[in-house]
Every structure is written in C-alpha cells, then in structure tokens.
Amino acid sequence: MKLVKLLANLGYGSRKEVQRLIRAGALTDERGRVLGERDFPPHASIRFRGEALDPPFPLLLMLNKPDGYTCGADDPGSTIYDLLPPRLALRNPLLSPVGRLDKDSTGLLLLTDDGQLLHKIIHPKSGCLKTYHAVLDRPLEGHEAALFASGKLVLRNDTKPLLPARLEALGDKAALVTLHEGRYHQVRRMFAAAGNHVLALTRLAVGGLRLPEDLLHGEWRELTTAERERIFDGR
Ligand code: URA
C-alpha cells in the first residue's frame, strides 16, 4: 500500500489532503527524515507531525459500551463512534461492532475492521458464547431455564427456533444468560417470551474474554494477544 493510501485509509484526510500533508513535510521517519510519497518505511517508524501513526490494519478493540449509545455509524443521536478518537471513526475499512448491543444495553463490545475475524466470532457455529447479565422487572418463576434450553423457543416475528441457551438465576430478579447466537434484541425478547421484562442488560463476556473490571463505561482499548486468544477459549 502506498503512503498516501495508507494515511487516507487511516483517516488522516482525503488522498488530496494527505498528498498536501506529505508535500508540506508532515510525515517523517523515526529519525526525523522527511518522507516523500514514494517512501514506504515500516508502519512503526512512520511519524505524523512527530507522533507515531495510529495502529495498522487489522485492528481489534474492546469498548465498555455505556447506556444511550447506538452501534450504527449513521444512526441519529449518540453512537459508539463518538466514544472513539475522531480518526479511528474515519478508518477505511471502518471498525464494525462484533455483534451489536442495543442502545440501552451496556458492556463488552468488540470492534474490528477484520471481516473474517468478525464472522468467526459471531457465527453460531463458532461456538463462541456470549454471556449477559440481565436485571428483570418481575421475579423469575422457575420455568425460564428449561424454556431457554429447550431449543424450541420461537421468538415473536421469527420462524426458526432459538438454539439452546443457558440461564443461571442470580436471585429473584437477576440472571446470567449465555447464548450461541445474536439475534435482534434476543435476550430482551427471550424474557418477554417468558412473561418478564428486562430492565438492564450488560454483556459480560465474549467466549472466554470477560469485560475487564478496569475498563470503565465509555472506555476502550486494543486487546492484548492473551485477550484475543481468550475469545475462542471455552468453546
Ligand atoms: N440481547 C438483547 O436483547 N440486547 C442486546 O443488546 C444484546 C443481546
């Protein structure tokens, strides 16, 4: 990839703007030597106005999604992209959420520009389980775990039954729910099918990767190598 294209894809500007920046000497190597359009040193040694470049493609981030943000880049109102530095939201290919969370749901949201990885994580056959903590409006009645595990539950407006899911009660009005799939509003619709209502929903884990306790609401970071591997643990 040429320097102009790389910088444009990383969100530093249009190709024309990047060309102008290069001609103005904004790009150097780590020793301060000015780069021209034809130079293409290793990513790690490129500097933009003296600062290291944004991370290369492909990128995998985790975000602790707060309440009130939607996951679509073009959605009206606040979106998860508002929580990232502006340039990260301008990359091409764009970072996409790995299994969306509803506006009112919180917790672990992975974002990647690696389409293959995204499909590997969200595909039900990947066996990569997603774990949610649900706070309920009404006490559990005792039949929910069997209903969710049955493999026969068909949600309203769906025709295909859900894959078996696990419910672990955490007291009267709270539960952990573990899913193989990620249908639209799935957990909320499952509890609605059981005659209950979800008041708050948080994704706690994707595969063996748990939401880190030190990642506060609205904070994001890249995954470590060990965290990446944990996504596919426990399948
Ligand atoms: N299930 C839901 O109902 N909402 C989410 O955001 C995720 C799973």
Short mmCIF file of C-alpha atoms and ligand atoms in Angstrom, two decimals:
data_model
loop_
_atom_site.label_atom_id
_atom_site.label_comp_id
_atom_site.label_asym_id
_atom_site.label_seq_id
_atom_site.Cartn_x
_atom_site.Cartn_y
_atom_site.Cartn_z
CA MET A 1 0.00 0.00 0.00
CA LYS A 2 1.32 3.45 -0.86
CA LEU A 3 1.91 6.05 1.83
CA VAL A 4 -0.90 8.31 0.56
CA LYS A 5 -3.41 5.47 0.51
CA LEU A 6 -2.37 4.21 3.94
CA LEU A 7 -2.74 7.64 5.53
CA ALA A 8 -6.08 8.25 3.81
CA ASN A 9 -7.36 4.83 4.94
CA LEU A 10 -6.22 5.58 8.49
CA GLY A 11 -8.42 8.68 8.47
CA TYR A 12 -5.75 11.38 8.24
CA GLY A 13 -7.61 13.07 5.36
CA SER A 14 -8.66 12.56 1.78
CA ARG A 15 -5.94 11.43 -0.64
CA LYS A 16 -5.56 15.04 -1.80
CA GLU A 17 -5.26 16.31 1.77
CA VAL A 18 -2.72 13.61 2.59
CA GLN A 19 -0.69 14.46 -0.52
CA ARG A 20 -0.61 18.07 0.65
CA LEU A 21 0.49 16.99 4.14
CA ILE A 22 3.28 14.87 2.70
CA ARG A 23 4.44 17.71 0.46
CA ALA A 24 4.41 20.04 3.48
CA GLY A 25 6.79 17.64 5.30
CA ALA A 26 4.32 16.40 7.95
CA LEU A 27 5.49 12.81 7.56
CA THR A 28 8.88 11.69 8.76
CA ASP A 29 10.60 8.52 9.84
CA GLU A 30 11.67 7.90 13.42
CA ARG A 31 14.90 9.82 12.84
CA GLY A 32 13.07 12.89 11.59
CA ARG A 33 13.86 12.39 7.89
CA VAL A 34 11.05 13.82 5.80
CA LEU A 35 9.14 11.19 3.82
CA GLY A 36 8.02 11.61 0.23
CA GLU A 37 5.05 9.97 -1.50
CA ARG A 38 7.23 7.17 -2.82
CA ASP A 39 8.75 6.27 0.56
CA PHE A 40 7.16 3.48 2.50
CA PRO A 41 9.06 2.58 5.65
CA PRO A 42 7.65 0.08 8.20
CA HIS A 43 4.47 1.33 9.88
CA ALA A 44 6.14 1.56 13.29
CA SER A 45 8.76 4.01 12.06
CA ILE A 46 6.38 6.47 10.36
CA ARG A 47 5.67 9.69 12.27
CA PHE A 48 2.92 12.22 11.59
CA ARG A 49 3.97 15.61 12.93
CA GLY A 50 6.40 13.78 15.18
CA GLU A 51 3.76 11.37 16.60
CA ALA A 52 3.58 7.63 15.93
CA LEU A 53 0.90 6.67 13.40
CA ASP A 54 -2.40 5.16 14.51
CA PRO A 55 -2.28 1.35 14.73
CA PRO A 56 -2.17 -0.55 11.41
CA PHE A 57 -4.92 -2.73 9.95
CA PRO A 58 -6.35 -5.05 11.12
CA LEU A 59 -7.40 -3.62 14.45
CA LEU A 60 -9.38 -5.22 17.29
CA LEU A 61 -10.67 -3.03 20.12
CA MET A 62 -12.87 -3.55 23.13
CA LEU A 63 -15.23 -0.89 24.39
CA ASN A 64 -17.24 -0.82 27.59
CA LYS A 65 -20.40 0.45 25.95
CA PRO A 66 -22.39 2.85 28.08
CA ASP A 67 -26.16 3.20 28.09
CA GLY A 68 -27.65 5.53 25.46
CA TYR A 69 -25.29 4.90 22.53
CA THR A 70 -26.27 3.07 19.35
CA CYS A 71 -23.91 0.92 17.30
CA GLY A 72 -24.66 2.16 13.75
CA ALA A 73 -22.24 4.69 12.29
CA ASP A 74 -25.12 6.53 10.58
CA ASP A 75 -27.62 6.34 13.44
CA PRO A 76 -29.11 9.62 14.63
CA GLY A 77 -28.04 10.70 18.13
CA SER A 78 -25.04 9.44 20.07
CA THR A 79 -23.21 6.44 18.60
CA ILE A 80 -20.33 4.33 19.84
CA TYR A 81 -18.14 6.08 17.25
CA ASP A 82 -18.47 9.28 19.32
CA LEU A 83 -16.54 7.46 22.05
CA LEU A 84 -13.51 6.85 19.83
CA PRO A 85 -10.91 9.43 18.80
CA PRO A 86 -12.32 11.04 15.62
CA ARG A 87 -9.66 9.49 13.35
CA LEU A 88 -10.45 5.93 14.47
CA ALA A 89 -14.01 6.51 13.37
CA LEU A 90 -12.83 7.58 9.89
CA ARG A 91 -10.83 4.48 9.00
CA ASN A 92 -11.45 2.57 5.80
CA PRO A 93 -12.38 -0.23 6.27
CA LEU A 94 -14.43 1.07 9.18
CA LEU A 95 -14.28 -0.57 12.58
CA SER A 96 -17.52 -2.56 12.94
CA PRO A 97 -19.13 -3.83 16.12
CA VAL A 98 -18.77 -7.59 16.56
CA GLY A 99 -22.41 -8.29 17.42
CA ARG A 100 -24.30 -5.11 18.20
CA LEU A 101 -25.63 -4.07 21.59
CA ASP A 102 -28.95 -2.21 21.83
CA LYS A 103 -28.96 1.46 22.69
CA ASP A 104 -29.96 0.62 26.27
CA SER A 105 -27.53 -2.29 26.70
CA THR A 106 -24.08 -1.88 28.17
CA GLY A 107 -20.85 -3.83 28.44
CA LEU A 108 -18.31 -5.62 26.32
CA LEU A 109 -18.37 -4.60 22.67
CA LEU A 110 -15.60 -5.71 20.34
CA LEU A 111 -14.87 -3.61 17.27
CA THR A 112 -12.82 -4.74 14.31
CA ASP A 113 -12.03 -4.00 10.68
CA ASP A 114 -11.20 -7.67 10.11
CA GLY A 115 -14.27 -9.15 8.41
CA GLN A 116 -13.12 -12.75 8.74
CA LEU A 117 -12.50 -12.42 12.45
CA LEU A 118 -15.87 -10.73 12.91
CA HIS A 119 -17.70 -13.61 11.23
CA LYS A 120 -15.70 -16.16 13.14
CA ILE A 121 -16.80 -14.63 16.44
CA ILE A 122 -20.47 -14.02 15.66
CA HIS A 123 -21.24 -17.17 13.71
CA PRO A 124 -23.30 -19.54 15.91
CA LYS A 125 -21.18 -22.48 14.69
CA SER A 126 -18.02 -20.83 16.03
CA GLY A 127 -19.18 -21.93 19.46
CA CYS A 128 -18.08 -18.59 20.83
CA LEU A 129 -20.58 -17.95 23.62
CA LYS A 130 -21.83 -14.50 24.64
CA THR A 131 -22.72 -14.01 28.31
CA TYR A 132 -25.18 -11.37 29.51
CA HIS A 133 -26.28 -10.15 32.92
CA ALA A 134 -29.96 -9.27 32.96
CA VAL A 135 -31.86 -7.36 35.63
CA LEU A 136 -35.56 -8.21 35.50
CA ASP A 137 -38.76 -6.39 36.28
CA ARG A 138 -40.50 -9.39 37.83
CA PRO A 139 -39.20 -12.36 39.85
CA LEU A 140 -38.14 -15.45 37.90
CA GLU A 141 -40.82 -18.14 38.02
CA GLY A 142 -38.59 -21.20 37.69
CA HIS A 143 -39.60 -22.31 34.19
CA GLU A 144 -37.26 -19.95 32.29
CA ALA A 145 -34.08 -22.09 32.30
CA ALA A 146 -35.91 -25.05 30.73
CA LEU A 147 -37.64 -22.81 28.18
CA PHE A 148 -34.36 -21.19 27.10
CA ALA A 149 -32.52 -24.53 26.99
CA SER A 150 -35.25 -26.28 25.01
CA GLY A 151 -34.06 -25.39 21.52
CA LYS A 152 -37.78 -24.95 20.75
CA LEU A 153 -38.38 -21.35 21.73
CA VAL A 154 -39.56 -19.33 18.72
CA LEU A 155 -39.50 -15.58 19.30
CA ARG A 156 -42.27 -13.32 18.07
CA ASN A 157 -41.75 -12.44 14.36
CA ASP A 158 -39.21 -15.28 13.97
CA THR A 159 -39.85 -18.64 12.33
CA LYS A 160 -36.71 -20.51 13.37
CA PRO A 161 -36.38 -21.70 16.97
CA LEU A 162 -33.51 -20.36 19.04
CA LEU A 163 -30.50 -22.51 19.72
CA PRO A 164 -30.47 -23.78 23.30
CA ALA A 165 -29.30 -21.07 25.71
CA ARG A 166 -28.29 -21.27 29.36
CA LEU A 167 -29.91 -19.33 32.18
CA GLU A 168 -28.41 -19.14 35.65
CA ALA A 169 -30.57 -17.36 38.21
CA LEU A 170 -28.73 -14.89 40.42
CA GLY A 171 -31.53 -14.31 42.87
CA ASP A 172 -35.12 -13.32 42.21
CA LYS A 173 -34.74 -10.66 39.61
CA ALA A 174 -31.33 -11.17 38.02
CA ALA A 175 -29.82 -13.83 35.79
CA LEU A 176 -26.86 -14.72 33.63
CA VAL A 177 -27.83 -15.76 30.11
CA THR A 178 -25.37 -17.45 27.75
CA LEU A 179 -26.09 -17.52 24.02
CA HIS A 180 -24.53 -19.02 20.90
CA GLU A 181 -26.24 -16.56 18.58
CA GLY A 182 -27.03 -12.87 18.48
CA ARG A 183 -30.46 -12.18 17.07
CA TYR A 184 -32.05 -8.75 17.23
CA HIS A 185 -32.85 -7.83 20.88
CA GLN A 186 -32.50 -11.53 21.64
CA VAL A 187 -32.20 -11.53 25.43
CA ARG A 188 -34.96 -8.96 25.85
CA ARG A 189 -37.26 -10.93 23.53
CA MET A 190 -36.46 -14.20 25.31
CA PHE A 191 -37.54 -12.78 28.64
CA ALA A 192 -40.60 -11.21 27.01
CA ALA A 193 -41.49 -14.71 25.72
CA ALA A 194 -41.19 -15.93 29.33
CA GLY A 195 -43.57 -13.20 30.54
CA ASN A 196 -40.90 -10.94 32.03
CA HIS A 197 -39.21 -7.68 31.10
CA VAL A 198 -35.51 -6.80 31.08
CA LEU A 199 -34.73 -3.58 32.94
CA ALA A 200 -30.96 -3.58 32.37
CA LEU A 201 -28.71 -5.72 30.22
CA THR A 202 -24.92 -5.95 30.23
CA ARG A 203 -22.69 -8.14 28.08
CA LEU A 204 -20.08 -9.56 30.45
CA ALA A 205 -18.12 -11.89 28.19
CA VAL A 206 -17.47 -12.96 24.62
CA GLY A 207 -16.12 -16.51 24.64
CA GLY A 208 -13.59 -16.66 27.46
CA LEU A 209 -12.91 -12.92 27.30
CA ARG A 210 -14.52 -11.11 30.23
CA LEU A 211 -15.16 -7.39 30.37
CA PRO A 212 -12.13 -6.12 32.31
CA GLU A 213 -13.05 -4.50 35.64
CA ASP A 214 -10.69 -1.60 35.00
CA LEU A 215 -12.32 -0.70 31.67
CA LEU A 216 -14.79 1.97 32.75
CA HIS A 217 -18.02 2.89 30.93
CA GLY A 218 -17.14 4.61 27.67
CA GLU A 219 -13.50 3.50 27.76
CA TRP A 220 -11.88 1.44 25.02
CA ARG A 221 -8.51 -0.13 24.27
CA GLU A 222 -6.80 -2.62 21.97
CA LEU A 223 -6.83 -6.25 23.07
CA THR A 224 -3.64 -7.88 24.25
CA THR A 225 -2.56 -11.08 22.49
CA ALA A 226 -3.71 -13.13 25.50
CA GLU A 227 -7.14 -11.43 25.43
CA ARG A 228 -7.51 -12.18 21.72
CA GLU A 229 -6.87 -15.84 22.36
CA ARG A 230 -9.35 -15.89 25.22
CA ILE A 231 -12.19 -15.00 22.81
CA PHE A 232 -12.03 -18.54 21.47
CA ASP A 233 -11.45 -20.21 24.85
CA GLY A 234 -14.07 -22.45 26.37
CA ARG A 235 -15.79 -23.35 23.12
N1 URA B 1 -29.81 -9.15 23.53
C1 URA B 1 -30.53 -8.02 23.64
O1 URA B 1 -31.73 -8.06 23.85
N2 URA B 1 -29.90 -6.84 23.51
C2 URA B 1 -28.57 -6.74 23.31
O2 URA B 1 -28.05 -5.63 23.22
C3 URA B 1 -27.84 -7.92 23.20
C4 URA B 1 -28.48 -9.13 23.31
#
